[in-house]
Short mmCIF file of C-alpha atoms and ligand atoms in Angstrom, two decimals:
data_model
loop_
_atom_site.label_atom_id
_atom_site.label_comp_id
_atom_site.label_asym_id
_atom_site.label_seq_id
_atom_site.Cartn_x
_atom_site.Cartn_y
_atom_site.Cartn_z
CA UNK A 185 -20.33 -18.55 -86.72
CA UNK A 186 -23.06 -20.50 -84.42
CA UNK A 187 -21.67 -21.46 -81.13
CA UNK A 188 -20.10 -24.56 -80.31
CA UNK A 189 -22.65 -27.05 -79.41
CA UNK A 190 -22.75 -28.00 -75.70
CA UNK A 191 -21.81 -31.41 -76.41
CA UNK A 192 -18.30 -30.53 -78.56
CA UNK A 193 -15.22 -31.89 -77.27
CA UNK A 194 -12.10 -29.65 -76.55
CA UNK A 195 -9.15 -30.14 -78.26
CA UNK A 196 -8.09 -33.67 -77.87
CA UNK A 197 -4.74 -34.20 -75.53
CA UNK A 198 -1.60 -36.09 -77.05
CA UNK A 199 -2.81 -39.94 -78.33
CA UNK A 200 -3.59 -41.74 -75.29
CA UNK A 201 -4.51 -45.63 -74.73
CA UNK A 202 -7.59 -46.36 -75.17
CA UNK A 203 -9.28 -46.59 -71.20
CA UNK A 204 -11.88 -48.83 -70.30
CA UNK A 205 -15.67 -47.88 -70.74
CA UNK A 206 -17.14 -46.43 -67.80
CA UNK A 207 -20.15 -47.65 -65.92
CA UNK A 208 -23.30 -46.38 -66.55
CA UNK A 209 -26.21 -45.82 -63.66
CA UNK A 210 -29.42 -48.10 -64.22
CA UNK A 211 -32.03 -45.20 -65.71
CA UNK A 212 -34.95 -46.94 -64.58
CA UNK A 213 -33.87 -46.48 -60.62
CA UNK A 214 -35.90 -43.57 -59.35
CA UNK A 215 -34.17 -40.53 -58.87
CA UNK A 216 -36.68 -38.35 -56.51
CA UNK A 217 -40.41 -37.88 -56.41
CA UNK A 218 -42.76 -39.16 -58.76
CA UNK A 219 -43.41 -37.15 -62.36
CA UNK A 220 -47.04 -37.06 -64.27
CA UNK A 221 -46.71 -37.64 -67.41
CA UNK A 222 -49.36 -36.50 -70.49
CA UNK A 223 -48.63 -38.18 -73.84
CA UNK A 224 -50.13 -36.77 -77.28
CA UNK A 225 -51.13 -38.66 -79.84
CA UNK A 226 -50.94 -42.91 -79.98
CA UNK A 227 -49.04 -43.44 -83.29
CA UNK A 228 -45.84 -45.61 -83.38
CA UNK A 229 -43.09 -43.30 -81.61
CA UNK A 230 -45.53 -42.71 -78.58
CA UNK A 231 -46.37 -46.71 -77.94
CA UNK A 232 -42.45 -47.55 -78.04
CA UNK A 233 -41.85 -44.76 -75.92
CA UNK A 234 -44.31 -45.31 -73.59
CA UNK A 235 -43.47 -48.64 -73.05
CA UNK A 236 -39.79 -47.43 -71.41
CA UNK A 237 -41.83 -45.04 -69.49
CA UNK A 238 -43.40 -47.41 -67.80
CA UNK A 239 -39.91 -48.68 -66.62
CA UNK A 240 -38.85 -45.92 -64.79
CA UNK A 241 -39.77 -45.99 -60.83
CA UNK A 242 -40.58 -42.60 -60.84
CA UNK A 243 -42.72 -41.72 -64.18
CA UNK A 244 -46.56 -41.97 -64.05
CA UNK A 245 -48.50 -42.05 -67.14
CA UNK A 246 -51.68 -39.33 -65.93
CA UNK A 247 -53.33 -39.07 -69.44
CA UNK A 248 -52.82 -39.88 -73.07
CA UNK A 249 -54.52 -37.89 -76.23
CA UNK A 250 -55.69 -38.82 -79.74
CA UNK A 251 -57.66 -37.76 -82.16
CA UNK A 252 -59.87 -40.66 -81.56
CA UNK A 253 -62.10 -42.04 -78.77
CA UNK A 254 -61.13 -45.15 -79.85
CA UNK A 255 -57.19 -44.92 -79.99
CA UNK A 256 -57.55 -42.66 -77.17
CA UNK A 257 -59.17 -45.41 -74.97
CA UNK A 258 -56.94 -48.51 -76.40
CA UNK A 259 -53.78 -46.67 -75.59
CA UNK A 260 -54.81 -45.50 -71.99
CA UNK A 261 -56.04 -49.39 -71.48
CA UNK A 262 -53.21 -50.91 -72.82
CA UNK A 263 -51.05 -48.51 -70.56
CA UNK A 264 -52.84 -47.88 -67.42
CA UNK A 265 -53.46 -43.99 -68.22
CA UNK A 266 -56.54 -42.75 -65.99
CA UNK A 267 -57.17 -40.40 -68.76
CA UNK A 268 -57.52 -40.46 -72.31
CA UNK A 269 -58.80 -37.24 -74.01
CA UNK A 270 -60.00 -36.95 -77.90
CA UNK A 271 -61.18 -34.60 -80.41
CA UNK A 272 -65.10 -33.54 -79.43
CA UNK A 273 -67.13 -30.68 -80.09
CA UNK A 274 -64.30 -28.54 -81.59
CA UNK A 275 -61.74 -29.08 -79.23
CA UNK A 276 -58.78 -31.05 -79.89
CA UNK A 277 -57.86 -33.72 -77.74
CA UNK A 278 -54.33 -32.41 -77.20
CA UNK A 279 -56.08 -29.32 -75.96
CA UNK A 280 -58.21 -31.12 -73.10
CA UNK A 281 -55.00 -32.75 -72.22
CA UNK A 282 -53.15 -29.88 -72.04
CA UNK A 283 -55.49 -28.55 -69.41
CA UNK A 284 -55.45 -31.41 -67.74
CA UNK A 285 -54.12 -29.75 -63.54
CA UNK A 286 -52.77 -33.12 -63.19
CA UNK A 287 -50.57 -33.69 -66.11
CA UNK A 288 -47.03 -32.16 -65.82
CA UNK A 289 -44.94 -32.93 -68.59
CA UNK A 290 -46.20 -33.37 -71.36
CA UNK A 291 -44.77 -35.58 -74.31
CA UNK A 292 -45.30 -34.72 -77.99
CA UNK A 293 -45.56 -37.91 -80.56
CA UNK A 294 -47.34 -36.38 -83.43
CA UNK A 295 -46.08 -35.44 -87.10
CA UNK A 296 -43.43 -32.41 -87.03
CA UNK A 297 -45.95 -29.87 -88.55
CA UNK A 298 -47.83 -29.66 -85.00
CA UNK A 299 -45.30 -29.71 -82.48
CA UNK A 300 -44.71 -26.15 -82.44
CA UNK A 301 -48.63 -26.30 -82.15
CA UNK A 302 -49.09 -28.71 -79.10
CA UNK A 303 -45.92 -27.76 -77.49
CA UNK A 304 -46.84 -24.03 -77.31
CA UNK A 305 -50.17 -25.02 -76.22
CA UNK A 306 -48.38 -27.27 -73.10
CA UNK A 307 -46.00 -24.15 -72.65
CA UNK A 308 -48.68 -21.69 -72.48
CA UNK A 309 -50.82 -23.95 -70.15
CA UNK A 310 -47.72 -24.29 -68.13
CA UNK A 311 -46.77 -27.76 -68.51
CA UNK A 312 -43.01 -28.85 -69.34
CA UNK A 313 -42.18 -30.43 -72.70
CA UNK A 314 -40.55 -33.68 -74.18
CA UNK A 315 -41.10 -32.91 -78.02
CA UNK A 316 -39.89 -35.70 -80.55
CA UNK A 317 -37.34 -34.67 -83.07
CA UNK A 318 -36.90 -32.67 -84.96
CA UNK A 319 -38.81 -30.26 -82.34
CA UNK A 320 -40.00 -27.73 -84.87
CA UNK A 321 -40.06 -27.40 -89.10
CA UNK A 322 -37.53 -24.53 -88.79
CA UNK A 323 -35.63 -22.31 -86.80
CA UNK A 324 -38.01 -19.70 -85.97
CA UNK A 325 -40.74 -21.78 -84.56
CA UNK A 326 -37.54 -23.44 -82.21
CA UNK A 327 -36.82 -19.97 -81.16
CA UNK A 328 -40.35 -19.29 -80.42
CA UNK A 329 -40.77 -22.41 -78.40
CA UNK A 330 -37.31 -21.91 -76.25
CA UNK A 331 -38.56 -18.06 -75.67
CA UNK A 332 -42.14 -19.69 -74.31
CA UNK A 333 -40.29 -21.79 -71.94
CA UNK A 334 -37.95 -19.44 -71.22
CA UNK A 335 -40.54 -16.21 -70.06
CA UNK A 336 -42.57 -19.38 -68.06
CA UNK A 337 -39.21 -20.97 -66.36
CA UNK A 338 -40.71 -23.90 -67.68
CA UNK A 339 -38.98 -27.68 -68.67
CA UNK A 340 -38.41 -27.97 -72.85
CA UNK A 341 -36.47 -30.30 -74.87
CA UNK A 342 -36.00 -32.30 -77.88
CA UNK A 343 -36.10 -35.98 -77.71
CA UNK A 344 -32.93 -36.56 -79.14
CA UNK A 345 -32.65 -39.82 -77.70
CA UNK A 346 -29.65 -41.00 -78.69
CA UNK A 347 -27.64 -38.17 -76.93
CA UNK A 348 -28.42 -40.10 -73.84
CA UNK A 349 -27.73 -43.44 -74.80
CA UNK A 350 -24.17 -45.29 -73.27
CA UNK A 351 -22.85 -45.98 -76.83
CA UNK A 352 -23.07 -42.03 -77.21
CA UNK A 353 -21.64 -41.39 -73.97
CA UNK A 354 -18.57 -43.95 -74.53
CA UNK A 355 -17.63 -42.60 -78.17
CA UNK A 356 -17.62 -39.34 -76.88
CA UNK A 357 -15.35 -40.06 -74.05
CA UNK A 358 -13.02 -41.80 -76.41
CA UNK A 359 -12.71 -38.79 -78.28
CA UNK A 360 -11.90 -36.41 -75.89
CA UNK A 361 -9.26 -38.88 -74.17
CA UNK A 362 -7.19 -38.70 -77.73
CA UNK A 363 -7.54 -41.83 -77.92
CA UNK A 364 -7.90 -41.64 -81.57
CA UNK A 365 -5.80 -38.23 -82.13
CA UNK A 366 -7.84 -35.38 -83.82
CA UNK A 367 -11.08 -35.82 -85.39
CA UNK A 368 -10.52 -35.16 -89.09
CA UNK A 369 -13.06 -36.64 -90.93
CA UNK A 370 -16.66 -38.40 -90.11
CA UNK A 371 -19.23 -40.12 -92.31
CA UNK A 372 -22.70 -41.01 -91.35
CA UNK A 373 -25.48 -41.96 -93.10
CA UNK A 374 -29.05 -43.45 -92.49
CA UNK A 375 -32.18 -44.93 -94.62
CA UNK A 376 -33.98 -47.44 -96.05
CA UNK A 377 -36.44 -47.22 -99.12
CA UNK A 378 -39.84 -46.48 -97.93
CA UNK A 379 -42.98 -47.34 -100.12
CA UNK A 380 -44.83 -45.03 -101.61
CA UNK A 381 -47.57 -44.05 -99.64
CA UNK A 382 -49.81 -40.79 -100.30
CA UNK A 383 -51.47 -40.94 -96.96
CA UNK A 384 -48.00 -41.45 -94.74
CA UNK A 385 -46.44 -38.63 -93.56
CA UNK A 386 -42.88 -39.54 -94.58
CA UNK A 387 -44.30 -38.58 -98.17
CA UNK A 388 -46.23 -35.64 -97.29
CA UNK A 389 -45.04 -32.52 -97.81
CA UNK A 390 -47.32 -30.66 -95.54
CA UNK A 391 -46.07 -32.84 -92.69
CA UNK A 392 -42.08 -31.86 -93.58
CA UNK A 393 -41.71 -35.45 -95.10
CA UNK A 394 -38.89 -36.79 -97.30
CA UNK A 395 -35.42 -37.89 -95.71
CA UNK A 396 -34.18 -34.44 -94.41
CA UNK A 397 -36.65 -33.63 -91.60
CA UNK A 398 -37.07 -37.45 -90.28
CA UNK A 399 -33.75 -38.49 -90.28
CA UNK A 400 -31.11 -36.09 -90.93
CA UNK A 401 -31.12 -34.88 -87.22
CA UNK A 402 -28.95 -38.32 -86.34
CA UNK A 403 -26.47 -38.15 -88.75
CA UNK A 404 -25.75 -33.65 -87.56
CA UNK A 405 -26.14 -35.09 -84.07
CA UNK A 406 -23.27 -37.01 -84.40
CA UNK A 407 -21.15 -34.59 -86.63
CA UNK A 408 -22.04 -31.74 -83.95
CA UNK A 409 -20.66 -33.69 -80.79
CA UNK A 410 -17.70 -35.17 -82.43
CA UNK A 411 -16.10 -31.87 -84.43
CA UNK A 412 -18.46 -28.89 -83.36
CA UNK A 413 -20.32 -26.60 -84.79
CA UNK A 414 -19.55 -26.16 -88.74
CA UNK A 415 -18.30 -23.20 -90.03
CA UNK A 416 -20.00 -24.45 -93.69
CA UNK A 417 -22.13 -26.60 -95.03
CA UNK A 418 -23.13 -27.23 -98.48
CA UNK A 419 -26.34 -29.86 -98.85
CA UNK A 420 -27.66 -31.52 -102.11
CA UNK A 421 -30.62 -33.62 -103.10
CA UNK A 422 -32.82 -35.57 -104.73
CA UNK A 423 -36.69 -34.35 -104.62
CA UNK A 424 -39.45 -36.27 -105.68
CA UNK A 425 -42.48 -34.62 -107.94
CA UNK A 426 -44.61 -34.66 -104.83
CA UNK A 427 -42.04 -32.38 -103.06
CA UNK A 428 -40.52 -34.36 -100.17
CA UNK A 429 -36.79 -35.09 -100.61
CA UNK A 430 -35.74 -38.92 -101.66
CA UNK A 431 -32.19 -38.23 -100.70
CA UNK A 432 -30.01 -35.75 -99.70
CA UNK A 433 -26.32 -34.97 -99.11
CA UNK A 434 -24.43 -32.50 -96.35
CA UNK A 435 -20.93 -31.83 -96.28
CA UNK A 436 -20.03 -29.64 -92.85
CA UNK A 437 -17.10 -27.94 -93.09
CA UNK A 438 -14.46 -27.09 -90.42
CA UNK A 439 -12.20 -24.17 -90.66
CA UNK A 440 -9.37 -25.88 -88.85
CA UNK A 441 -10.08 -28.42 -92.35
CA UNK A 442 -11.88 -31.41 -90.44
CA UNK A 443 -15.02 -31.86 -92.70
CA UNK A 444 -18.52 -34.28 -92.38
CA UNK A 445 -20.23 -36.33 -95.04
CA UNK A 446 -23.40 -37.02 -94.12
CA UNK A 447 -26.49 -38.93 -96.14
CA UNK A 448 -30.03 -39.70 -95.73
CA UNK A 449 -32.38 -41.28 -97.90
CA UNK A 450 -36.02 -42.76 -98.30
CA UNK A 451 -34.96 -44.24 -101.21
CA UNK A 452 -31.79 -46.53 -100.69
CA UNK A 453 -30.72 -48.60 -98.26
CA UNK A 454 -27.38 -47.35 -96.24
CA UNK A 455 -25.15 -49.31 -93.64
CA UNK A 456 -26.76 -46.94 -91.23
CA UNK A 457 -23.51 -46.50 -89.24
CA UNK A 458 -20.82 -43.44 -88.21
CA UNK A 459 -17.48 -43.93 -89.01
CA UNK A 460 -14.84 -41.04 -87.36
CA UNK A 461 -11.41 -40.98 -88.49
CA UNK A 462 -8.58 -39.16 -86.23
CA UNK A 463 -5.15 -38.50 -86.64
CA UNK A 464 -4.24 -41.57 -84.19
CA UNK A 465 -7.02 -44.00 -84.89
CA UNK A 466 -10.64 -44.67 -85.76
CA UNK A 467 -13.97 -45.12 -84.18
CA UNK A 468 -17.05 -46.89 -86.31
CA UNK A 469 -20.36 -47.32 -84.84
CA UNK A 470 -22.59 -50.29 -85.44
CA UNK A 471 -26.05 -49.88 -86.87
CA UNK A 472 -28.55 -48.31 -86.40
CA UNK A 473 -26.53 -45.13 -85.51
CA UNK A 474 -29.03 -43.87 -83.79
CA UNK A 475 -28.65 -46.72 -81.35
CA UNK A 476 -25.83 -48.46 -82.00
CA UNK A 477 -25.19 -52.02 -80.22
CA UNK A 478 -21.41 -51.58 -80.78
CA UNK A 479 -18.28 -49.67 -81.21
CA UNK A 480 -15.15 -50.78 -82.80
CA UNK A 481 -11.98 -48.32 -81.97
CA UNK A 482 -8.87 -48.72 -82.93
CA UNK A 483 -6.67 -46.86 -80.92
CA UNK A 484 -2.50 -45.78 -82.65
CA UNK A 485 -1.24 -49.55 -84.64
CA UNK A 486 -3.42 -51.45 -81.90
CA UNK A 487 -5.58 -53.77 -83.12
CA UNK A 488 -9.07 -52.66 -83.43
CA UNK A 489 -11.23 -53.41 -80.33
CA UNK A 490 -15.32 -54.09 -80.34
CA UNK A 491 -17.19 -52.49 -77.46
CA UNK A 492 -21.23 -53.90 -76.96
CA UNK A 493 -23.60 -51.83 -75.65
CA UNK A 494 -27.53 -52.73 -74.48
CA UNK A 495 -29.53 -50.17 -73.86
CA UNK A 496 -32.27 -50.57 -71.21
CA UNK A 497 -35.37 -50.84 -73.12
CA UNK A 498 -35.96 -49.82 -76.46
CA UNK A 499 -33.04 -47.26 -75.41
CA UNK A 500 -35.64 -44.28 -74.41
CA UNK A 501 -35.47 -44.89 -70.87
CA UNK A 502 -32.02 -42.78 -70.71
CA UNK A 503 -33.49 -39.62 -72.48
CA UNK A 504 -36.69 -40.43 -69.63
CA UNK A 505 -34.40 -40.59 -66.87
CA UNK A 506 -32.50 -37.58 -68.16
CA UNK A 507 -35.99 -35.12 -68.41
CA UNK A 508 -37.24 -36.65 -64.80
CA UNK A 509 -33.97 -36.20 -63.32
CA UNK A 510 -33.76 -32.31 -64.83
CA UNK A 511 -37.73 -32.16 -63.43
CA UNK A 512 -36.75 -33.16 -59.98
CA UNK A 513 -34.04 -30.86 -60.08
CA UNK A 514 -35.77 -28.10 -60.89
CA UNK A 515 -33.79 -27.23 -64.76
CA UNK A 516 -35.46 -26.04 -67.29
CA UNK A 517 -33.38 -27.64 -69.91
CA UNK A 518 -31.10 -30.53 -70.17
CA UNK A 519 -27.27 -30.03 -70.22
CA UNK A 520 -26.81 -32.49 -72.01
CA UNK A 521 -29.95 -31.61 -74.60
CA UNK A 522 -29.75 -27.79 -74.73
CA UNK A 523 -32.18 -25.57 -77.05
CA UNK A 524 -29.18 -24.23 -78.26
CA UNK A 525 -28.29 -27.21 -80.09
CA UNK A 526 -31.64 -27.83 -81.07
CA UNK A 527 -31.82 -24.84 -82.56
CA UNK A 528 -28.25 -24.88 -84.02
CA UNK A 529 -29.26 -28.33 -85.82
CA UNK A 530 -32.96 -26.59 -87.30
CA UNK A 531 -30.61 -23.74 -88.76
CA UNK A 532 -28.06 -25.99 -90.65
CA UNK A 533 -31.51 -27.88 -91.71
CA UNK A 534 -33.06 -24.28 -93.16
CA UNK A 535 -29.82 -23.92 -95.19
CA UNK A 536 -29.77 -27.16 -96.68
CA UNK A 537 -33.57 -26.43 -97.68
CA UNK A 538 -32.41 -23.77 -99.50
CA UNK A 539 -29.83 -24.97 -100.90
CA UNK A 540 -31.96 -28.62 -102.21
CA UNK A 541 -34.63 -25.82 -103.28
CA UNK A 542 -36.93 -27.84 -100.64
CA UNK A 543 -40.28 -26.40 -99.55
CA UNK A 544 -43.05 -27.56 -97.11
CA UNK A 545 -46.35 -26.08 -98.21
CA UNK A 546 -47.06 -25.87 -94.46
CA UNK A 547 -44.23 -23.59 -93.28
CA UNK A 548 -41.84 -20.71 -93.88
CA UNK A 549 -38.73 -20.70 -92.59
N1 NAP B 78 -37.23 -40.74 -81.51
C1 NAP B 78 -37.40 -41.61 -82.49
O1 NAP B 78 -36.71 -42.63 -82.59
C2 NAP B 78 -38.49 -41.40 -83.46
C3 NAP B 78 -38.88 -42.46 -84.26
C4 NAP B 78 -39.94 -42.24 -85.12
C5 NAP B 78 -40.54 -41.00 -85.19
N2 NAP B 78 -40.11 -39.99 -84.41
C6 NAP B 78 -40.76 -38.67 -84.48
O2 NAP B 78 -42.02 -38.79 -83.83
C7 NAP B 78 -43.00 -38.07 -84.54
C8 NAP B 78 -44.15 -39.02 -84.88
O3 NAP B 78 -43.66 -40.07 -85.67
P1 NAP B 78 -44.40 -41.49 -85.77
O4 NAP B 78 -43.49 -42.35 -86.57
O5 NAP B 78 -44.85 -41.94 -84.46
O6 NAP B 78 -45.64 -41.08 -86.67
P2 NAP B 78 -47.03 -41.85 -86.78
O7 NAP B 78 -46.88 -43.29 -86.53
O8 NAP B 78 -47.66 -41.36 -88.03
O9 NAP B 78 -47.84 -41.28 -85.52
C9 NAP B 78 -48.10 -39.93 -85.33
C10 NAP B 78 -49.39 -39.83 -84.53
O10 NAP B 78 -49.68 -38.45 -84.40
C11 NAP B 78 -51.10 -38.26 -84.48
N3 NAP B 78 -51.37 -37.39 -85.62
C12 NAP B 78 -51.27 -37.66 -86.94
N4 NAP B 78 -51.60 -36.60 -87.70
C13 NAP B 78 -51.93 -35.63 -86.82
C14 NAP B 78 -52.38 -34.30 -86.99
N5 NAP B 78 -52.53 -33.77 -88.21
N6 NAP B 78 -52.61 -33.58 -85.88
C15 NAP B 78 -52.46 -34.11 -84.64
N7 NAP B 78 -52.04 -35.39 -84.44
C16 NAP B 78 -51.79 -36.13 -85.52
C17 NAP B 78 -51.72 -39.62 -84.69
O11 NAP B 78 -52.11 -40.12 -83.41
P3 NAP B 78 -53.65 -40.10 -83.02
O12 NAP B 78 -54.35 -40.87 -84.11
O13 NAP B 78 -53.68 -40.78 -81.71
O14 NAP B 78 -54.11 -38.68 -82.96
C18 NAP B 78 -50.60 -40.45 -85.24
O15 NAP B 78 -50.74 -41.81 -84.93
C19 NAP B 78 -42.31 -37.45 -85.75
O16 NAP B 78 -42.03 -36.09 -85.50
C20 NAP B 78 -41.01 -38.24 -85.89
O17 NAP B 78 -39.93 -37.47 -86.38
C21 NAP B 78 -39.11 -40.17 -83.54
#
């Protein structure tokens, strides 16, 4: 059996009342000395992204990459980057940044199928790593990466953004006060029908499209913290003729008989929410799960109780603060965001591949 991820509550004490939600420091404060920051590629992740980076007191944007001059240049202009690097004369862009003495962490924003590319390049050129999720196709490439950083003592983690958020942080501490008994049961689903589109990575298969790879991560995210790591799980789904998957289905099983239902789909629309059911109460998320504005708990026979959340920013500026403060520290991964889980997460992904008979044409697990 995997370990339990870092994130898993303990057994829950006897049903308690439900305690107010704590307060939550301001991420954008500055925490220490300032951190240079290298962002690859300009596509839609990076821009929102970058735009909470430029919140924090502390972050500098040193130099952005594209594969084009043009994006290259827009997105340093539009951000105040000194640098912007691009594809010329057979070097990548991501490559000149990479090598860039100034740069120091570097962010990856493109397409799964190169971060284990671009953030072994960083590694290797001894820069620290912020790589979007899922961090790698598979399991192996994970390892690889977290073995990189490991022999180099360097910074590497998985933007798993939502791990940071206070909505996360407040359902978790709800669970492990008992303030809805045990954890027995949890559904959580996510998608929306995206249009058919040969040249967008969500349906290329090269580029680990489908449902599984993009969005699936949220869903285990919040199965792992809430009951652990599975000692099952069977997955089924849908795959369209080009390869990707339309729709799939996990069930995680629990040995102690807690169990997970989780869906994600490009196809059909979901409530996009995370419902957990205890033995003394019930916790259900609002939507989008992976940043929910609210929580409503109810807690034994009392009446169920909404909580509102606002993230600062888009909501990245907590995952920011979280790799600056680890930077400043001196960590090489994030407590709260270890490789352990990521890796964890990338295995359960592998077996539901296999099970859904899904294949990449660009890796092997
Ligand atoms: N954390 C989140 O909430 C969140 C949300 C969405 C996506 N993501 C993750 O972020 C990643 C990017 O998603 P996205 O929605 O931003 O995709 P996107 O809009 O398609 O942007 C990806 C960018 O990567 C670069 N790129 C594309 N193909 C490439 C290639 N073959 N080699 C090198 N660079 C390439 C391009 O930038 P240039 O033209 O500048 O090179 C492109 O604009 C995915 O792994 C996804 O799972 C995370």
């Amino acid at each position: 059996m995997p370990p339990a991820p870092s994130t898993a509550p303990a057994d829950p004490p006897a049903p308690a009342a439900l305690s107010a939600p704590a307060e939550r420091d301001d991420p954008t404060a500055a925490t220490g000395r300032p951190v240079r920051w290298g962002v690859v590629a300009t596509g839609s992740i990076a821009g929102r992204v970058v735009e909470d980076l430029a919140l924090l007191d502390d972050a500098v944007l040193t130099a952005v990459s594209s594969r084009s001059a043009t994006s290259a240049a827009a997105f340093a202009g539009r951000f105040g980057a000194v640098r912007g690097y691009h594809d010329h004369g057979g070097t990548t862009g991501w490559e000149r940044l990479v090598a860039d003495p100034d740069v120091e962490v570097v962010y990856v924003a493109t397409p799964h199928a190169q971060h284990r590319a671009v953030a072994g390049a960083a590694l290797a050129a001894g820069k620290h790593v912020l790589c979007e999720k899922p961090l790698t196709m598979n399991a192996r490439e994970a390892r690889e990466l977290r073995e990189l950083a490991r022999d180099r003592g360097l910074f590497l983690m998985e933007a798993v953004w939502t791990r940071f958020l206070p909505s996360f942080g407040r359902v978790l501490d709800v669970v492990r006060s008992g303030a809805i008994g045990r954890v027995r049961w949890l559904q959580a689903d996510l998608g929306a029908p995206v249009p058919f589109d040969r040249a967008s990575r969500i349906w290329d298969p090269a580029a680990g499209g489908g449902a599984l790879l993009d969005l699936a991560v949220y869903p285990l995210t919040w199965a792992l913290a809430a009951l652990g790591a599975p000692d099952g799980i069977t997955a089924r789904g849908v795959l369209h003729e080009d390869g990707v998957d339309l729709h799939n289905g996990l069930t995680l099983s629990y040995a102690d008989g807690a169990h997970a239902h989780l869906t994600t789909s490009i196809e059909a629309d979901c409530p996009g929410t995370v419902t957990l059911s205890g033995t003394d109460g019930w916790l259900r998320t609002g939507a989008p799960l992976y940043n929910p504005g609210e929580l409503v708990v109810r807690s034994g026979r009392a009446a169920p109780r909404t909580e509102r959340f606002q993230p600062v920013g888009h909501g990245f500026a907590h995952e920011l603060r979280e790799v600056t403060r680890c930077l400043q520290a001196g960590l090489t991964e994030s407590p709260r965001m270890p490789l352990a889980d990521t890796v964890l997460v990338l295995e359960l992904l592998d077996e539901a591949r296999r099970q859904m008979g899904l294949r990449y044409r660009s890796d092997a697990p």
